[in-house]
Short mmCIF file of C-alpha atoms in Angstrom, two decimals:
data_model
loop_
_atom_site.label_atom_id
_atom_site.label_comp_id
_atom_site.label_asym_id
_atom_site.label_seq_id
_atom_site.Cartn_x
_atom_site.Cartn_y
_atom_site.Cartn_z
CA MET Z 1 105.11 17.50 -163.11
CA ALA Z 2 104.35 13.79 -162.87
CA GLY Z 3 103.77 12.29 -166.30
CA SER Z 4 104.14 15.62 -168.02
CA LYS Z 5 106.73 16.70 -170.53
CA PRO Z 6 110.40 16.33 -169.57
CA PRO Z 7 112.23 19.47 -168.52
CA ALA Z 8 113.56 21.61 -171.35
CA LEU Z 9 116.92 21.74 -169.63
CA ASP Z 10 118.13 19.58 -166.80
CA PHE Z 11 121.58 19.96 -165.24
CA ARG Z 12 122.45 17.28 -162.70
CA GLY Z 13 125.56 17.64 -160.58
CA VAL Z 14 127.51 19.22 -163.42
CA GLY Z 15 131.19 19.96 -162.85
CA LYS Z 16 133.47 21.85 -165.22
CA ALA Z 17 137.01 23.13 -164.80
CA PHE Z 18 139.29 24.99 -167.18
CA GLY Z 19 142.76 23.91 -166.16
CA ASP Z 20 142.98 24.49 -162.42
CA THR Z 21 140.04 26.86 -162.35
CA VAL Z 22 136.84 25.20 -161.22
CA VAL Z 23 134.01 27.00 -163.00
CA LEU Z 24 131.07 24.78 -162.14
CA ASP Z 25 130.92 22.60 -159.09
CA ASP Z 26 127.96 20.29 -158.60
CA PHE Z 27 125.65 22.58 -160.54
CA THR Z 28 122.04 21.44 -160.56
CA LEU Z 29 119.16 23.24 -162.26
CA THR Z 30 115.94 22.31 -164.02
CA VAL Z 31 114.14 24.54 -166.50
CA ALA Z 32 110.58 23.59 -167.40
CA PRO Z 33 109.25 23.86 -170.98
CA GLY Z 34 108.15 27.42 -171.76
CA GLU Z 35 109.81 28.80 -168.68
CA THR Z 36 112.03 31.89 -168.71
CA VAL Z 37 114.88 31.59 -166.26
CA THR Z 38 117.58 34.15 -165.58
CA LEU Z 39 120.98 33.38 -164.13
CA ILE Z 40 122.49 36.15 -162.04
CA GLY Z 41 125.58 36.32 -159.91
CA PRO Z 42 129.02 37.87 -159.71
CA SER Z 43 131.33 37.56 -162.70
CA GLY Z 44 133.23 34.30 -162.69
CA SER Z 45 130.35 32.48 -161.04
CA GLY Z 46 129.96 30.17 -164.06
CA LYS Z 47 126.80 31.61 -165.64
CA THR Z 48 128.11 31.74 -169.18
CA THR Z 49 129.58 28.25 -168.86
CA VAL Z 50 126.12 26.90 -168.03
CA LEU Z 51 124.83 28.23 -171.36
CA ARG Z 52 127.88 27.06 -173.30
CA LEU Z 53 127.49 23.56 -171.87
CA ALA Z 54 123.83 23.45 -172.82
CA MET Z 55 124.70 24.57 -176.38
CA LEU Z 56 127.34 21.80 -176.56
CA LEU Z 57 130.10 24.37 -177.04
CA GLU Z 58 131.84 22.83 -174.01
CA ARG Z 59 131.77 19.36 -172.50
CA PRO Z 60 131.13 18.84 -168.80
CA ASP Z 61 133.75 17.02 -166.71
CA ARG Z 62 131.16 15.50 -164.41
CA GLY Z 63 127.42 15.15 -164.11
CA ASP Z 64 124.69 14.92 -166.72
CA ILE Z 65 122.92 17.48 -168.88
CA ARG Z 66 119.60 16.73 -170.52
CA VAL Z 67 117.90 18.71 -173.26
CA LEU Z 68 114.20 17.92 -173.60
CA GLY Z 69 114.80 14.68 -171.74
CA GLU Z 70 117.77 13.51 -173.83
CA SER Z 71 121.22 13.34 -172.33
CA ILE Z 72 123.86 15.27 -174.26
CA THR Z 73 126.77 14.15 -172.14
CA ASN Z 74 127.83 10.83 -173.59
CA VAL Z 75 126.49 10.84 -177.11
CA SER Z 76 128.10 10.65 -180.53
CA ALA Z 77 128.84 13.80 -182.48
CA LYS Z 78 125.95 12.99 -184.80
CA GLU Z 79 123.51 12.53 -181.93
CA SER Z 80 124.62 15.73 -180.27
CA ARG Z 81 124.12 17.64 -183.52
CA ARG Z 82 120.58 16.30 -183.74
CA ILE Z 83 119.82 17.32 -180.16
CA ALA Z 84 121.49 20.71 -180.61
CA ARG Z 85 118.96 21.53 -183.32
CA ASN Z 86 116.49 22.18 -180.50
CA LEU Z 87 118.74 24.92 -179.15
CA GLY Z 88 119.56 28.43 -180.25
CA MET Z 89 122.07 30.78 -178.72
CA VAL Z 90 122.79 34.49 -178.93
CA PHE Z 91 126.12 35.86 -177.78
CA GLN Z 92 127.43 38.98 -176.14
CA GLN Z 93 129.44 39.91 -179.25
CA PHE Z 94 126.59 39.23 -181.75
CA ASN Z 95 128.89 36.99 -183.85
CA LEU Z 96 127.24 37.83 -187.15
CA PHE Z 97 129.23 36.73 -190.18
CA PRO Z 98 130.81 40.02 -191.31
CA HIS Z 99 131.30 39.01 -194.94
CA MET Z 100 127.64 38.21 -195.52
CA THR Z 101 124.67 40.52 -195.81
CA ILE Z 102 122.05 40.42 -193.09
CA LEU Z 103 119.82 38.33 -195.34
CA GLN Z 104 122.64 35.89 -196.10
CA ASN Z 105 123.38 35.62 -192.38
CA LEU Z 106 119.79 34.51 -191.80
CA ASP Z 107 119.57 32.32 -194.91
CA LEU Z 108 122.70 30.25 -194.40
CA ALA Z 109 121.56 27.87 -191.66
CA GLN Z 110 118.05 27.59 -193.07
CA ARG Z 111 119.47 26.45 -196.37
CA THR Z 112 122.12 24.07 -195.05
CA VAL Z 113 120.51 22.84 -191.83
CA MET Z 114 116.79 23.03 -192.64
CA ARG Z 115 117.53 22.40 -196.33
CA LEU Z 116 115.14 25.08 -197.54
CA GLY Z 117 115.38 26.45 -201.06
CA ARG Z 118 116.69 29.94 -201.62
CA SER Z 119 113.33 31.67 -201.96
CA ALA Z 120 111.72 29.80 -199.08
CA ALA Z 121 114.65 30.62 -196.82
CA SER Z 122 114.68 34.27 -197.82
CA ALA Z 123 110.96 34.60 -197.28
CA ARG Z 124 111.34 33.28 -193.74
CA SER Z 125 114.38 35.47 -193.18
CA ILE Z 126 112.41 38.56 -194.17
CA GLU Z 127 109.61 37.53 -191.82
CA HIS Z 128 112.08 37.26 -188.97
CA LEU Z 129 113.73 40.56 -189.85
CA GLU Z 130 110.31 42.15 -189.80
CA MET Z 131 109.73 40.75 -186.35
CA VAL Z 132 112.85 42.52 -185.06
CA GLY Z 133 112.02 45.64 -187.06
CA LEU Z 134 114.95 45.45 -189.46
CA ARG Z 135 113.44 44.42 -192.76
CA ASP Z 136 114.99 47.43 -194.50
CA LYS Z 137 118.49 46.29 -193.47
CA ALA Z 138 118.32 42.95 -195.30
CA ASP Z 139 120.98 43.92 -197.83
CA CYS Z 140 123.31 45.70 -195.42
CA TYR Z 141 126.46 44.17 -194.01
CA PRO Z 142 126.69 43.69 -190.23
CA LEU Z 143 129.31 46.39 -189.71
CA GLN Z 144 126.97 48.96 -191.24
CA LEU Z 145 124.51 48.41 -188.39
CA SER Z 146 124.57 49.67 -184.82
CA GLY Z 147 125.33 47.22 -182.04
CA GLY Z 148 121.68 47.07 -181.04
CA GLN Z 149 120.62 46.36 -184.60
CA GLN Z 150 123.29 43.68 -184.98
CA GLN Z 151 122.08 41.99 -181.83
CA ARG Z 152 118.48 42.07 -183.04
CA VAL Z 153 119.68 40.42 -186.25
CA ALA Z 154 121.51 37.80 -184.20
CA LEU Z 155 118.26 37.09 -182.32
CA ALA Z 156 116.36 36.80 -185.58
CA ARG Z 157 119.04 34.51 -186.99
CA ALA Z 158 118.82 32.19 -183.99
CA LEU Z 159 115.01 32.13 -184.21
CA THR Z 160 114.87 31.21 -187.91
CA LEU Z 161 115.79 27.66 -186.90
CA ARG Z 162 112.76 27.46 -184.57
CA PRO Z 163 114.70 26.43 -181.47
CA LYS Z 164 112.67 25.11 -178.57
CA VAL Z 165 115.21 26.47 -176.13
CA LEU Z 166 116.86 29.87 -176.47
CA LEU Z 167 120.10 30.64 -174.65
CA LEU Z 168 120.95 34.32 -174.26
CA ASP Z 169 124.44 35.09 -173.03
CA GLU Z 170 124.72 38.67 -171.76
CA ILE Z 171 123.26 39.88 -175.02
CA THR Z 172 123.20 43.53 -173.97
CA SER Z 173 126.58 43.74 -172.23
CA ALA Z 174 128.46 44.94 -175.31
CA LEU Z 175 125.89 47.61 -176.17
CA ASP Z 176 125.82 51.32 -175.50
CA PRO Z 177 123.22 51.96 -172.80
CA GLU Z 178 120.77 53.66 -175.15
CA LEU Z 179 120.68 50.58 -177.40
CA VAL Z 180 119.88 48.07 -174.66
CA GLY Z 181 116.13 48.75 -174.67
CA GLU Z 182 115.46 47.82 -178.29
CA VAL Z 183 117.15 44.44 -177.87
CA LEU Z 184 115.36 43.59 -174.64
CA GLU Z 185 112.08 44.61 -176.25
CA VAL Z 186 112.58 41.90 -178.88
CA VAL Z 187 113.35 39.31 -176.22
CA ARG Z 188 110.27 40.35 -174.29
CA LYS Z 189 108.15 39.94 -177.39
CA VAL Z 190 109.57 36.54 -178.28
CA THR Z 191 109.18 35.09 -174.81
CA ALA Z 192 105.66 36.50 -174.48
CA GLU Z 193 104.34 35.47 -177.90
CA THR Z 194 105.86 32.00 -178.24
CA ASP Z 195 106.15 28.97 -176.00
CA ILE Z 196 109.93 29.05 -176.28
CA THR Z 197 112.01 28.15 -173.24
CA THR Z 198 114.59 30.79 -172.39
CA LEU Z 199 117.65 30.57 -170.19
CA LEU Z 200 119.49 33.84 -170.00
CA VAL Z 201 122.39 35.51 -168.32
CA THR Z 202 122.03 39.25 -167.86
CA HIS Z 203 123.23 42.14 -165.75
CA GLU Z 204 120.03 44.08 -166.42
CA MET Z 205 118.31 43.41 -163.11
CA ARG Z 206 115.15 45.31 -163.96
CA PHE Z 207 114.78 43.29 -167.14
CA ALA Z 208 115.45 40.06 -165.26
CA ARG Z 209 112.74 41.00 -162.81
CA ASP Z 210 110.22 41.80 -165.56
CA ILE Z 211 110.76 38.88 -167.84
CA SER Z 212 111.70 35.92 -165.66
CA ASP Z 213 109.51 33.23 -164.24
CA ARG Z 214 112.41 32.35 -162.01
CA VAL Z 215 115.73 33.91 -161.12
CA VAL Z 216 118.71 31.80 -160.14
CA MET Z 217 121.52 33.26 -158.07
CA MET Z 218 124.88 31.62 -158.74
CA ASP Z 219 128.20 31.95 -156.99
CA GLU Z 220 131.39 29.95 -157.29
CA GLY Z 221 129.89 27.52 -159.75
CA ARG Z 222 126.83 26.59 -157.71
CA VAL Z 223 123.22 27.62 -157.34
CA ILE Z 224 122.94 29.70 -154.18
CA GLU Z 225 119.27 30.41 -154.34
CA GLU Z 226 116.41 30.30 -156.83
CA ALA Z 227 113.04 31.98 -156.58
CA PRO Z 228 110.45 33.95 -158.55
CA PRO Z 229 111.91 37.39 -159.30
CA ARG Z 230 109.72 39.28 -156.90
CA THR Z 231 110.81 37.11 -154.02
CA LEU Z 232 114.45 36.97 -154.96
CA PHE Z 233 114.87 40.68 -155.54
CA THR Z 234 112.90 41.85 -152.52
CA LYS Z 235 113.39 39.15 -149.91
CA PRO Z 236 116.50 37.16 -150.83
CA SER Z 237 117.17 34.51 -148.22
CA SER Z 238 120.89 34.03 -148.70
CA PRO Z 239 123.29 36.70 -147.41
CA ARG Z 240 125.35 36.34 -150.59
CA THR Z 241 122.29 37.07 -152.72
CA GLN Z 242 121.42 40.03 -150.51
CA ALA Z 243 124.94 41.43 -150.87
CA PHE Z 244 124.99 40.88 -154.64
CA ILE Z 245 121.61 42.48 -155.21
CA ARG Z 246 122.46 45.45 -153.02
CA ARG Z 247 125.67 45.91 -154.99
CA VAL Z 248 124.10 45.80 -158.47
CA LEU Z 249 121.07 47.88 -157.57
CA ASP Z 250 123.34 50.61 -156.24
CA HIS Z 251 124.65 51.13 -159.76
CA MET S 1 178.24 56.51 -223.07
CA THR S 2 175.00 58.42 -223.03
CA TRP S 3 171.37 57.41 -223.19
CA ASP S 4 170.33 56.57 -226.74
CA TRP S 5 166.61 57.15 -227.25
CA GLN S 6 166.55 55.59 -230.65
CA TYR S 7 168.06 52.39 -229.33
CA ALA S 8 165.75 52.47 -226.33
CA TRP S 9 162.70 52.62 -228.62
CA SER S 10 164.04 49.87 -230.83
CA ILE S 11 164.14 47.36 -227.97
CA MET S 12 160.73 48.29 -226.53
CA PRO S 13 158.72 45.66 -228.47
CA ALA S 14 161.02 42.91 -227.17
CA LEU S 15 160.77 44.23 -223.62
CA LEU S 16 156.97 44.48 -223.83
CA SER S 17 156.74 40.87 -224.92
CA GLY S 18 158.81 40.14 -221.80
CA VAL S 19 156.26 42.07 -219.74
CA ARG S 20 153.51 39.94 -221.16
CA GLU S 21 155.38 36.73 -220.33
CA THR S 22 156.11 38.03 -216.83
CA PHE S 23 152.39 38.59 -216.34
CA VAL S 24 151.47 35.14 -217.53
CA VAL S 25 154.04 33.50 -215.25
CA THR S 26 152.96 35.64 -212.28
CA LEU S 27 149.28 34.84 -212.77
CA ALA S 28 149.92 31.11 -213.15
CA ALA S 29 152.37 30.88 -210.23
CA GLY S 30 150.20 33.19 -208.11
CA ALA S 31 147.06 31.12 -208.69
CA LEU S 32 149.01 27.97 -207.88
CA ALA S 33 150.41 29.55 -204.71
CA LEU S 34 147.00 30.74 -203.48
CA GLY S 35 145.32 27.40 -204.18
CA LEU S 36 148.11 25.17 -202.97
CA GLY S 37 148.60 27.33 -199.88
CA MET S 38 144.94 26.89 -198.96
CA LEU S 39 145.19 23.15 -199.55
CA ILE S 40 148.29 22.88 -197.36
CA ALA S 41 146.72 24.96 -194.59
CA VAL S 42 143.47 22.99 -194.49
CA ALA S 43 145.25 19.63 -194.85
CA GLY S 44 147.63 20.61 -192.05
CA TRP S 45 144.65 21.52 -189.90
CA PHE S 46 142.75 18.28 -190.24
CA ALA S 47 145.57 15.82 -190.85
CA PRO S 48 146.51 13.33 -188.13
CA GLY S 49 149.77 13.98 -186.26
CA ARG S 50 152.21 12.23 -188.56
CA VAL S 51 150.82 13.73 -191.76
CA LYS S 52 150.79 17.12 -190.08
CA LEU S 53 154.50 16.72 -189.40
CA LEU S 54 155.07 15.86 -193.05
CA VAL S 55 153.16 18.95 -194.19
CA ARG S 56 155.14 21.07 -191.74
CA GLY S 57 158.43 19.65 -193.03
CA PHE S 58 157.44 20.38 -196.60
CA VAL S 59 156.58 23.98 -195.76
CA GLU S 60 159.85 24.51 -193.89
CA LEU S 61 161.82 23.01 -196.76
CA ALA S 62 160.12 25.15 -199.39
CA ARG S 63 160.63 28.30 -197.33
CA GLY S 64 164.12 27.41 -196.18
CA LEU S 65 165.82 26.72 -199.50
CA PRO S 66 167.01 29.45 -201.87
CA ILE S 67 164.63 29.58 -204.82
CA LEU S 68 167.55 29.38 -207.24
CA VAL S 69 168.61 26.04 -205.78
CA LEU S 70 165.12 24.64 -206.29
CA LEU S 71 164.97 26.11 -209.76
CA PHE S 72 168.29 24.59 -210.81
CA PHE S 73 167.43 21.28 -209.19
CA ALA S 74 164.11 21.09 -210.99
CA PHE S 75 165.54 22.18 -214.31
CA TYR S 76 168.91 20.40 -214.40
CA ALA S 77 168.72 17.51 -211.92
CA LEU S 78 165.18 16.20 -212.40
CA PRO S 79 165.75 15.29 -216.07
CA GLN S 80 168.24 12.67 -214.81
CA TYR S 81 165.20 10.94 -213.32
CA GLY S 82 163.29 11.29 -216.53
CA VAL S 83 161.30 14.34 -215.41
CA VAL S 84 161.81 16.87 -218.17
CA LEU S 85 159.91 20.11 -217.73
CA SER S 86 159.86 23.13 -220.00
CA PRO S 87 161.47 26.29 -218.59
CA TYR S 88 158.04 27.87 -218.32
CA THR S 89 156.54 24.90 -216.41
CA THR S 90 159.57 24.69 -214.14
CA GLY S 91 159.36 28.37 -213.30
CA VAL S 92 155.62 28.32 -212.58
CA LEU S 93 155.87 25.15 -210.49
CA VAL S 94 158.83 26.26 -208.39
CA LEU S 95 157.50 29.76 -207.72
CA GLY S 96 153.99 28.41 -207.15
CA VAL S 97 155.12 25.76 -204.69
CA VAL S 98 157.52 28.01 -202.77
CA TYR S 99 155.01 30.83 -202.39
CA GLY S 100 152.27 28.28 -201.79
CA ALA S 101 154.23 27.35 -198.68
CA TYR S 102 154.41 31.00 -197.63
CA CYS S 103 150.70 31.52 -198.34
CA SER S 104 149.80 28.42 -196.32
CA GLU S 105 151.35 30.10 -193.29
CA VAL S 106 149.23 33.19 -193.93
CA TYR S 107 146.08 31.09 -194.12
CA ARG S 108 147.04 29.08 -191.05
CA GLY S 109 147.61 32.27 -189.07
CA GLY S 110 144.28 33.55 -190.34
CA ILE S 111 142.46 30.43 -189.19
CA VAL S 112 144.10 30.49 -185.76
CA SER S 113 143.35 34.16 -185.20
CA LEU S 114 139.65 34.06 -186.13
CA PRO S 115 137.66 35.11 -183.06
CA ARG S 116 136.22 32.17 -181.13
CA GLY S 117 132.81 33.76 -181.57
CA MET S 118 132.73 32.81 -185.24
CA TRP S 119 133.18 29.13 -184.40
CA ASP S 120 130.61 29.46 -181.61
CA ALA S 121 128.11 31.03 -183.99
CA CYS S 122 128.57 28.22 -186.51
CA ALA S 123 128.11 25.62 -183.78
CA ALA S 124 125.07 27.39 -182.33
CA LEU S 125 123.50 27.47 -185.80
CA ASN S 126 124.31 23.80 -186.15
CA LEU S 127 126.10 24.37 -189.42
CA PRO S 128 127.70 21.21 -190.80
CA ARG S 129 131.50 21.25 -190.77
CA ARG S 130 131.64 21.60 -194.53
CA THR S 131 129.46 24.70 -194.50
CA THR S 132 131.35 26.12 -191.54
CA TRP S 133 134.62 25.94 -193.45
CA ALA S 134 133.44 26.69 -196.96
CA ARG S 135 131.04 29.53 -196.17
CA VAL S 136 132.34 31.10 -192.97
CA ILE S 137 135.88 30.22 -191.90
CA LEU S 138 137.77 30.23 -195.20
CA PRO S 139 136.01 33.23 -196.75
CA MET S 140 136.77 35.21 -193.60
CA VAL S 141 140.38 34.02 -193.57
CA VAL S 142 140.87 35.00 -197.21
CA ARG S 143 139.38 38.43 -196.61
CA ASN S 144 141.48 39.01 -193.52
CA SER S 145 144.60 37.89 -195.39
CA VAL S 146 144.11 39.96 -198.54
CA GLY S 147 147.02 42.25 -197.66
CA ALA S 148 149.53 39.51 -196.92
CA LEU S 149 148.46 37.37 -199.89
CA GLY S 150 148.57 40.35 -202.23
CA ALA S 151 152.05 41.17 -201.00
CA TYR S 152 153.21 37.65 -201.89
CA ILE S 153 151.74 37.93 -205.38
CA ILE S 154 153.77 41.10 -205.84
CA VAL S 155 156.86 39.28 -204.55
CA ILE S 156 156.21 36.49 -207.07
CA TYR S 157 155.99 39.11 -209.78
CA LYS S 158 159.44 40.42 -208.84
CA GLN S 159 160.90 36.96 -208.35
CA THR S 160 160.00 35.98 -211.90
CA ALA S 161 163.24 37.78 -212.73
CA LEU S 162 165.03 34.69 -211.35
CA LEU S 163 163.66 32.71 -214.28
CA VAL S 164 166.23 34.44 -216.49
CA THR S 165 168.59 31.71 -215.25
CA ILE S 166 166.63 28.93 -216.93
CA GLY S 167 165.73 30.94 -220.01
CA VAL S 168 162.06 31.79 -219.49
CA PRO S 169 161.55 34.91 -221.67
CA VAL S 170 160.40 37.16 -218.83
CA LEU S 171 161.11 40.89 -218.79
CA LEU S 172 164.64 40.58 -217.41
CA THR S 173 165.49 37.89 -219.97
CA THR S 174 164.40 40.06 -222.88
CA ALA S 175 166.43 42.97 -221.49
CA GLN S 176 169.47 40.75 -221.12
CA THR S 177 169.10 39.42 -224.66
CA ALA S 178 168.83 42.95 -226.05
CA GLY S 179 171.93 43.95 -224.10
CA TYR S 180 174.00 41.00 -225.32
CA ALA S 181 172.99 41.66 -228.90
CA SER S 182 174.13 45.27 -228.96
CA TYR S 183 176.67 45.50 -226.13
CA ARG S 184 174.57 48.31 -224.72
CA TYR S 185 173.27 47.58 -221.22
CA LEU S 186 172.22 50.99 -219.87
CA GLU S 187 168.96 51.24 -221.81
CA PRO S 188 167.67 47.65 -221.50
CA TYR S 189 168.26 47.31 -217.77
CA THR S 190 167.04 50.83 -216.98
CA LEU S 191 163.89 50.26 -219.00
CA ALA S 192 163.41 46.84 -217.40
CA GLY S 193 163.63 48.45 -213.97
CA VAL S 194 161.17 51.18 -214.95
CA LEU S 195 158.74 48.65 -216.39
CA TYR S 196 158.92 46.42 -213.32
CA LEU S 197 158.18 49.43 -211.14
CA LEU S 198 155.46 50.88 -213.35
CA LEU S 199 153.49 47.67 -213.13
CA ASN S 200 154.24 47.05 -209.50
CA LEU S 201 153.07 50.34 -208.03
CA PRO S 202 149.47 50.03 -209.25
CA SER S 203 149.35 46.46 -207.96
CA MET S 204 150.44 47.63 -204.53
CA TRP S 205 147.79 50.35 -204.58
CA MET S 206 145.20 47.80 -205.62
CA VAL S 207 146.10 45.52 -202.75
CA ARG S 208 145.87 48.39 -200.31
CA ALA S 209 142.49 49.49 -201.69
CA LEU S 210 141.24 45.93 -201.44
CA GLU S 211 142.38 45.77 -197.83
CA ARG S 212 140.54 48.98 -196.98
CA ARG S 213 137.45 47.67 -198.71
CA VAL S 214 137.53 44.48 -196.67
CA ALA S 215 138.13 46.38 -193.43
CA ARG S 216 134.86 48.24 -193.95
CA GLY S 217 133.04 44.91 -193.87
CA GLY S 218 131.20 43.31 -196.68
CA PHE S 219 132.82 42.89 -200.05
#
């Protein structure tokens, strides 16, 4: 990596506690540009917090976090907003704005953040809806769509801002099983067709295995083990990883 | 004494003019309450500690005092300080401010109870604070509060009857005047009651329909 681009995401000795609960403890992880990395581990191991810290939704107590080489830990609100423009995040609960149509959901940030005019924004919104196969839903309201469709819209909405790094937080966990596939298909397409960096948390082990360049096993706020998916899923070196993988694959 | 239809009909024009006045006062006080309530809620949210305390105190005062006391104070005591307001202005201001305080609590509750995910989504989209509030938070709060806000508007409508005490020609005032003029009270007050109810029921249905509409998502 000498002399090459800085890592897309770089967590160095990050600590985070909520009250007395230590969520991350000396968490260190580097994600290279264009890489797709999946965080796995038992619930409560701090996976979601890693994403929320990267998105600047939470502040770390200790350590440093860098996005594309720039530290986001001790910067002004204005600076952090500028850096956050490189990031996009999709949530477990979709978080679409229920009072706006699908098109308005996609237009809003383009118009206020990218400062595009109405027609330019809408044209891009339609393009992105087409990409997730939901062009015909542009004028619907979120609650008129299925969970899977809402999540595809949420993905499209995040992508309209052309983030360099995409954070996906258990984006299929709130979905009925038969709707999981369509959402993962979109993620697969995006990661394959663009040079976007993706850090995701998922409980879909098969998907993690297919899509990831690297899988990171977390427990108790630390990285236990990281390896390419084939290695990690077939020959995990840590007993905790072995136990976790056995447990989830049994289901 | 029995019901006199002829007399009842003869006072209807006066009562209907009272209905019109009641409407005007309700709309003016209601608009003031909705706007002021929003202002108080947002100011209370962003204000530094001491100002927040001031806002809080104002809300508690407005909600804690009997409306009649405020009404009499504004109408009879303020002129001693050179503030002379017409009955109509006094009524609209007092009702608007008091129910503005109530509405501010509705808005505040609405802001507090918005799911964290909405704030997260705004932050993840990098929306400026202004956009976050103007396009996402407040519109959602208003929609979620339609039922409670509508209920307060209906309360304002009924409370306009208090303005009889300072001589605003609302429905109750016109009924009272008709009664005094003829020494017959059965017809004017019965009709006033019926008219209050007749106009109130559809408003309540409208509020409920609006609530259902909002619950389905979209608008």
